[in-house]
Short mmCIF file of C-alpha atoms and ligand atoms in Angstrom, two decimals:
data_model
loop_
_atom_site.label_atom_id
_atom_site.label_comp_id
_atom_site.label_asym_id
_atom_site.label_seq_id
_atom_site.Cartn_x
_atom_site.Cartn_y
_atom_site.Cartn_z
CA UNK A 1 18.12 -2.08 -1.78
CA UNK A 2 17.64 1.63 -2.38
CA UNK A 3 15.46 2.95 -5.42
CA UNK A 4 18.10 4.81 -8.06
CA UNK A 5 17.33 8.58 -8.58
CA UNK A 6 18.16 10.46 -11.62
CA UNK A 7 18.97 13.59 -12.23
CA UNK A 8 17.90 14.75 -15.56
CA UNK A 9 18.51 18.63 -16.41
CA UNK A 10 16.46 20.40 -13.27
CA UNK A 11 14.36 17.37 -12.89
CA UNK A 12 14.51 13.91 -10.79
CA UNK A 13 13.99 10.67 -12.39
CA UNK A 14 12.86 7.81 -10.22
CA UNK A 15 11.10 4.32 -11.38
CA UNK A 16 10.11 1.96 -8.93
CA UNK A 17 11.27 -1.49 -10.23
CA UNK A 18 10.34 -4.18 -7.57
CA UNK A 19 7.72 -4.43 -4.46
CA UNK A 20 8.30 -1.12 -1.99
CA UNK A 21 8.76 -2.90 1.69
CA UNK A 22 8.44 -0.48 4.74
CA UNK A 23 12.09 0.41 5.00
CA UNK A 24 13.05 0.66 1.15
CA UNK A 25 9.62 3.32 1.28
CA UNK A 26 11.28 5.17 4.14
CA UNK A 27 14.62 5.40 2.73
CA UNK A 28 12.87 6.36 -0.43
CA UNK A 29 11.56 9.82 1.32
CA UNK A 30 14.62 9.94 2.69
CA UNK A 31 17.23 10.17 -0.47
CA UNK A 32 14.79 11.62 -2.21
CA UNK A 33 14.58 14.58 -0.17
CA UNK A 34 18.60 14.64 0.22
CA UNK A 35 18.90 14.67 -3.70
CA UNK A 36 16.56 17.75 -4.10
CA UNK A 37 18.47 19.65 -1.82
CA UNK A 38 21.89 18.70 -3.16
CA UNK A 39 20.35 19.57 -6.88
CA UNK A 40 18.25 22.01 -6.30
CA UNK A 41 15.61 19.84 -8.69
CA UNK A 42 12.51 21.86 -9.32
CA UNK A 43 10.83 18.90 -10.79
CA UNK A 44 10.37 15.25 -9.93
CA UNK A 45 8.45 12.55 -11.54
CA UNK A 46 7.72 9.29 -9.92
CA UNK A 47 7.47 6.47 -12.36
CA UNK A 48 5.12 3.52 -10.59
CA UNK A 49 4.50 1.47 -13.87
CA UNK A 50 6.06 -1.91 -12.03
CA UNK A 51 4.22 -1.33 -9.08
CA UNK A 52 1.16 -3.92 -8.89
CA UNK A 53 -0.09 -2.67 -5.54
CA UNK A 54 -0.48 0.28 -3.21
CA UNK A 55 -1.54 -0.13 0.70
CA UNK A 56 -2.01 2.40 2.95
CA UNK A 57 1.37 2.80 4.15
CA UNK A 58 2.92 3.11 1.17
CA UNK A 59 0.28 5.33 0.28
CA UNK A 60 0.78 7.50 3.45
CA UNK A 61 4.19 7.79 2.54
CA UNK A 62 4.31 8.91 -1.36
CA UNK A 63 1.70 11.34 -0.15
CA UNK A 64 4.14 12.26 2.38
CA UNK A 65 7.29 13.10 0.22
CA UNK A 66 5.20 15.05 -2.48
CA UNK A 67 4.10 17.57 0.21
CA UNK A 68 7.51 17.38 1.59
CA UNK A 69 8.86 18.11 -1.85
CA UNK A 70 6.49 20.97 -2.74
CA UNK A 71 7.55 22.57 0.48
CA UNK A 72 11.37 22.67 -0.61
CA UNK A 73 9.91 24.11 -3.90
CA UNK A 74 9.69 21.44 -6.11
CA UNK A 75 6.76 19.96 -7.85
CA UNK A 76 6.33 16.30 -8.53
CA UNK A 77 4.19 14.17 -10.94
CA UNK A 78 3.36 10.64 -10.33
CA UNK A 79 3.35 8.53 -13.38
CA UNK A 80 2.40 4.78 -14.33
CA UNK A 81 -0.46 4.02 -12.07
CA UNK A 82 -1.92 0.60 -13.14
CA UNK A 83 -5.73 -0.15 -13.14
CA UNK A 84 -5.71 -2.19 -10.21
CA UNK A 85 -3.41 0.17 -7.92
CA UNK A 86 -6.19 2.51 -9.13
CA UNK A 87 -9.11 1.16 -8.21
CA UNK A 88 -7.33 -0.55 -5.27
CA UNK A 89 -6.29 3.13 -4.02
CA UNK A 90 -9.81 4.27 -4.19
CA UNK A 91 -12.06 1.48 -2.59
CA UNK A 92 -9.21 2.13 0.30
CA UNK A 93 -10.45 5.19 0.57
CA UNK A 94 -7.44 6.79 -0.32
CA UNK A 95 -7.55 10.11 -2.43
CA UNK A 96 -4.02 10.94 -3.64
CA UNK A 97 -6.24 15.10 -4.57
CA UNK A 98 -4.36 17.45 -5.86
CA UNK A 99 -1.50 15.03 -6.72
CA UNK A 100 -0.21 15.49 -10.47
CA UNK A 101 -0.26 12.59 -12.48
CA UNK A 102 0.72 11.38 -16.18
CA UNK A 103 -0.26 8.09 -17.39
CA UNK A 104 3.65 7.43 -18.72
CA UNK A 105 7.23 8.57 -17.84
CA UNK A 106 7.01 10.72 -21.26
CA UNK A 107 3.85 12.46 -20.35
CA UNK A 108 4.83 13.06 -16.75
CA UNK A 109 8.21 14.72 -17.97
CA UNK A 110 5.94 17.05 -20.55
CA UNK A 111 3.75 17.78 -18.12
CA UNK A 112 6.13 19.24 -15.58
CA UNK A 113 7.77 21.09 -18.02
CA UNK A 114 4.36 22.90 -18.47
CA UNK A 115 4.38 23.04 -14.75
CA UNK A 116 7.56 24.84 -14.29
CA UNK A 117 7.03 26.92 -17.17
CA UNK A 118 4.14 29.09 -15.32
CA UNK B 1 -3.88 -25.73 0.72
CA UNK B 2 -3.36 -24.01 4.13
CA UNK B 3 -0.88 -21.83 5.03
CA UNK B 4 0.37 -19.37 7.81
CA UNK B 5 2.99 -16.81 7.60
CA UNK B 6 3.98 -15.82 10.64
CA UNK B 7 3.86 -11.82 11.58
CA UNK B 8 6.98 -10.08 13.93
CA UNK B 9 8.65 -8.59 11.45
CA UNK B 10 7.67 -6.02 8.23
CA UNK B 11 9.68 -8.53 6.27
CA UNK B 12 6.79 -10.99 7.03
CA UNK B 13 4.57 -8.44 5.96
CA UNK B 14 6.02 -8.91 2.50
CA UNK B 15 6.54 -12.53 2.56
CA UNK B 16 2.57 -12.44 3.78
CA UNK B 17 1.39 -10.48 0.41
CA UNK B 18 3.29 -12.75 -1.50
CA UNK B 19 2.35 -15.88 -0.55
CA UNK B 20 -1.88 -14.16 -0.65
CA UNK B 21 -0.61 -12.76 -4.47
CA UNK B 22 0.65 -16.40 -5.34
CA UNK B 23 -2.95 -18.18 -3.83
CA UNK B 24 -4.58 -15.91 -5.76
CA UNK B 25 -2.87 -16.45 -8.87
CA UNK B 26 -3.29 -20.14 -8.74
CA UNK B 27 -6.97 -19.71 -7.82
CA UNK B 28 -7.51 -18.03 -10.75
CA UNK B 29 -7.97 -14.02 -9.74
CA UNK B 30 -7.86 -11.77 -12.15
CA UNK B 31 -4.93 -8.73 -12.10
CA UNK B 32 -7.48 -6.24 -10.06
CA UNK B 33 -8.50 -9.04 -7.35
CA UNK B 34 -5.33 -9.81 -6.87
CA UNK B 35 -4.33 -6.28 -6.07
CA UNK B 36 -7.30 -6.23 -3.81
CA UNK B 37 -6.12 -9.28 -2.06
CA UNK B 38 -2.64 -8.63 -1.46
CA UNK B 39 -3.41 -5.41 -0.06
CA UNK B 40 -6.15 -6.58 2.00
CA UNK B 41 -3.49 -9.18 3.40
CA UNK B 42 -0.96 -5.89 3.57
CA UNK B 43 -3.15 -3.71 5.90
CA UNK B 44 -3.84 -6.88 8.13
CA UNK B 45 -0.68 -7.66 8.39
CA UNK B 46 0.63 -4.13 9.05
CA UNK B 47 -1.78 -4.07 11.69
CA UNK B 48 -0.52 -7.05 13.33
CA UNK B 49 2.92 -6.09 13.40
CA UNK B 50 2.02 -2.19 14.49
CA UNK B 51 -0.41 -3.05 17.05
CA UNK B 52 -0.14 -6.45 18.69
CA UNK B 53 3.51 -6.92 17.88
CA UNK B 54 2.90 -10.47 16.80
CA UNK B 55 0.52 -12.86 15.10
CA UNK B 56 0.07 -14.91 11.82
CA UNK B 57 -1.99 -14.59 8.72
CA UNK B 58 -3.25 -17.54 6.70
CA UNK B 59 -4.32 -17.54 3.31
CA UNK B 60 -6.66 -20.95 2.21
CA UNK B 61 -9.12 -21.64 -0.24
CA UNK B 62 -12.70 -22.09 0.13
CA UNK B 63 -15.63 -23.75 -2.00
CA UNK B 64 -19.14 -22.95 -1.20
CA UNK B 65 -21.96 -24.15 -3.58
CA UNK B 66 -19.90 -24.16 -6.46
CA UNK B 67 -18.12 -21.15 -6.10
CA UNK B 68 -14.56 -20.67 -5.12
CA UNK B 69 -13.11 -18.18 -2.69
CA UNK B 70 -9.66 -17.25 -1.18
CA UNK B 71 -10.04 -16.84 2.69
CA UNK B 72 -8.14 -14.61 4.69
CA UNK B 73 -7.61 -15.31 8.22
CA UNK B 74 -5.71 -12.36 10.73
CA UNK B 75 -5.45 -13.17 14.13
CA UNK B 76 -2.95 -11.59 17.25
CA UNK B 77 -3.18 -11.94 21.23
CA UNK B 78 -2.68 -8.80 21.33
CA UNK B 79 -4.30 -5.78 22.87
CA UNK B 80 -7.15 -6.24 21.41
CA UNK B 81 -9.50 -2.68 19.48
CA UNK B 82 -11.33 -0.73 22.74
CA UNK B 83 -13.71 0.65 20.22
CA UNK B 84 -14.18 -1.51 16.92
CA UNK B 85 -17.20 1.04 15.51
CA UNK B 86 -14.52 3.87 15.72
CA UNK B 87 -11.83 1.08 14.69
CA UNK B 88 -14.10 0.64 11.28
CA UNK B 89 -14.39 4.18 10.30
CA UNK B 90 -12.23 5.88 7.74
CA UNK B 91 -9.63 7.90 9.26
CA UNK B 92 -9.42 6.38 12.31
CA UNK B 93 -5.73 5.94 13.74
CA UNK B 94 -4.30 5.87 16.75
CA UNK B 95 -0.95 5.67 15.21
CA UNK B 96 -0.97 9.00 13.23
CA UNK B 97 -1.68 6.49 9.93
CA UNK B 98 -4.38 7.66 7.72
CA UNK B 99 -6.71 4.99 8.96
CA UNK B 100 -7.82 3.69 6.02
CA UNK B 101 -6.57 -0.11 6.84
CA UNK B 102 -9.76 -1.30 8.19
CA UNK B 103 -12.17 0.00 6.48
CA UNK B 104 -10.23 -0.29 3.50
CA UNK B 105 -10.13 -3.72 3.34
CA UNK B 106 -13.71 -4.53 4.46
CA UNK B 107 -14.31 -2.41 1.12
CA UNK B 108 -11.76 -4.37 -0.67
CA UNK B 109 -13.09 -7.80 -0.14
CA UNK B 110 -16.65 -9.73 -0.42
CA UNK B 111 -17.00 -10.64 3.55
CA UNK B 112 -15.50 -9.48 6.04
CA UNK B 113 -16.01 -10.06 10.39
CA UNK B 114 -13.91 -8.48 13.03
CA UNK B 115 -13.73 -10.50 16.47
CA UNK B 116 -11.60 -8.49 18.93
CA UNK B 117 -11.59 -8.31 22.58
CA UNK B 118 -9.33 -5.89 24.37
CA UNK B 119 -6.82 -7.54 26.98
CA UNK B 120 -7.40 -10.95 24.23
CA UNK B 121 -6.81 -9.83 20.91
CA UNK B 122 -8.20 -9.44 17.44
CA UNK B 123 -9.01 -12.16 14.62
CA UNK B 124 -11.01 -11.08 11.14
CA UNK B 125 -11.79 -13.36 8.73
CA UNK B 126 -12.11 -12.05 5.01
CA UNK B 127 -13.02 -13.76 1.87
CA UNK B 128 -12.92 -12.70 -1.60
CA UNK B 129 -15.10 -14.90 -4.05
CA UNK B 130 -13.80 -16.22 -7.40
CA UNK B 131 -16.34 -14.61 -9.87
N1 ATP C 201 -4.72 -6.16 15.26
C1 ATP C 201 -5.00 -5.05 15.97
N2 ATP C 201 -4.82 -5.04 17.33
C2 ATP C 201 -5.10 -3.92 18.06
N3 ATP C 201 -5.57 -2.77 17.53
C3 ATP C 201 -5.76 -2.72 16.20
C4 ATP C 201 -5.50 -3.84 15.35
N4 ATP C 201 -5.79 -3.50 14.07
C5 ATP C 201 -6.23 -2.23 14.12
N5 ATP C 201 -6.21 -1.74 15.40
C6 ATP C 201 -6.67 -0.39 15.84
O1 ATP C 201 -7.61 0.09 14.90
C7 ATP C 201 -7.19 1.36 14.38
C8 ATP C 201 -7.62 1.47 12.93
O2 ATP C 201 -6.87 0.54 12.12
P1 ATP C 201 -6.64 0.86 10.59
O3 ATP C 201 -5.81 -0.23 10.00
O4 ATP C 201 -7.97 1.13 9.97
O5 ATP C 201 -5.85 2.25 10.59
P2 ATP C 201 -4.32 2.54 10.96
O6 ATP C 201 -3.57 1.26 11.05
O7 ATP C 201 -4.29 3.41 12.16
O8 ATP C 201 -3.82 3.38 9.71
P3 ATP C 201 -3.49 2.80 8.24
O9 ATP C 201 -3.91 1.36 8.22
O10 ATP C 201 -4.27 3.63 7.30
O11 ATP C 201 -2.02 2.95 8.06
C9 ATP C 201 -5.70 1.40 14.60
O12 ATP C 201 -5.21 2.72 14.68
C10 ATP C 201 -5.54 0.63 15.91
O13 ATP C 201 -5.79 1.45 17.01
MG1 MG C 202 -3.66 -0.19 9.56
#
């Protein structure tokens, strides 16, 4: 199965509907990276609302793909983070820093707006 | 209740969360331990399949005085951890991860024990209490 990307004005669209396994993650980076450089998207915003956990890997790689985004110039906000893939995230040990974030889909479109505006 | 899920694959890693996610449920977990528990079981697993190529997790449920627990059990043959103090700390990889698996889930759970022995292989035994 691969995760659906949007393409909404300059911006990228994705929500995360069912349990990431290793390969869907990879592909993931994978299309996602394609799609910015077939739209030239300056914005993306990662919608994890349905996602009830976050290990390491999966981790490792959403971490990956927004520095791999910001270096072909565009900005993305992650959106929808439950409580318990919060606190989950930080007893790992895992600080997603300097990582924008919105708490919905809404916000994290407003937000990059702002972004893209400076 | 007792059961194994068998690790060679990263489908198993999945089917591994899931079946720790569904224990949990029935136990009686609330929505942030059972985050805690299927990632705990994730990173083990992971581990497994990355670095001992095979093994099996079990997932089974423990009483103690009254109290319930979930009790997860991670064990390979495989090559065993050389050096389990640097194995423990954050950002320890030898697999260009971020290292936070181990440590991570020691964190993540109420007791934790690591037995490995290199050339033998690795068990660790984790529980997370029902509070
Ligand atoms: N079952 C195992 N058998 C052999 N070595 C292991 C095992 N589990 C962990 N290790 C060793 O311990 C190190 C630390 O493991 P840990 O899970 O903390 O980090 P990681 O797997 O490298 O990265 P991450 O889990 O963050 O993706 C590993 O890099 C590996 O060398
Ligand atoms: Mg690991």
């Amino acid at each position: 199965m691969r995760i659906p990307i949007l393409k909404l004005h300059d911006c990228l669209l994705i929500s995360i509907q069912w349990e990431l396994d290793d390969q869907t993650a990879l592909q993931f980076q994978e299309d996602l990276l394609r799609k910015i450089h077939e739209t030239s998207a300056r914005g993306v915003v990662i919608d994890l609302t349905s996602i009830d956990f976050i290990d390491s890997f999966i981790a490792k790689v959403l971490g990956d793909v927004i520095s791999m985004s910001k270096l072909m110039g565009a900005k993305v906000v992650i959106t929808g983070i439950q409580p318990a893939v919060a606190i989950t995230l930080i007893e790992l040990g895992i600080r997603l820093e300097d990582v924008l974030t919105a708490l919905d889909l809404e916000k994290g479109l407003e937000k990059l707006r702002r972004e893209l505006e400076d | 209740m007792d059961s194994c899920v068998k690790i060679t694959n990263e489908w198993d890693i999945v089917a591994a969360r899931q079946l720790g996610r569904n224990v949990a449920k029935d136990l009686g977990f609330g929505t942030v331990d059972q985050a805690r528990i299927t990632t705990a079981i994730s990173e083990l697993a992971r581990n497994i399949y990355l670095y001992a190529g095979q093994g099996q997790v079990c997932i089974e449920k423990t009483e103690n005085a009254g109290k319930v627990g979930l009790i997860i059990l991670s064990e390979d043959q495989g090559p065993g951890i050389q050096d389990l103090r640097k194995a423990m700390e954050d950002g320890f990889s030898t697999s260009g991860g971020l290292g936070a698996g181990l440590p991570g889930v020691k964190r993540l759970v109420d007791e934790f024990a690591i037995d490995s022995t290199p050339g033998e292989g690795t068990l660790i035994k984790a529980i997370k209490w029902l509070r």
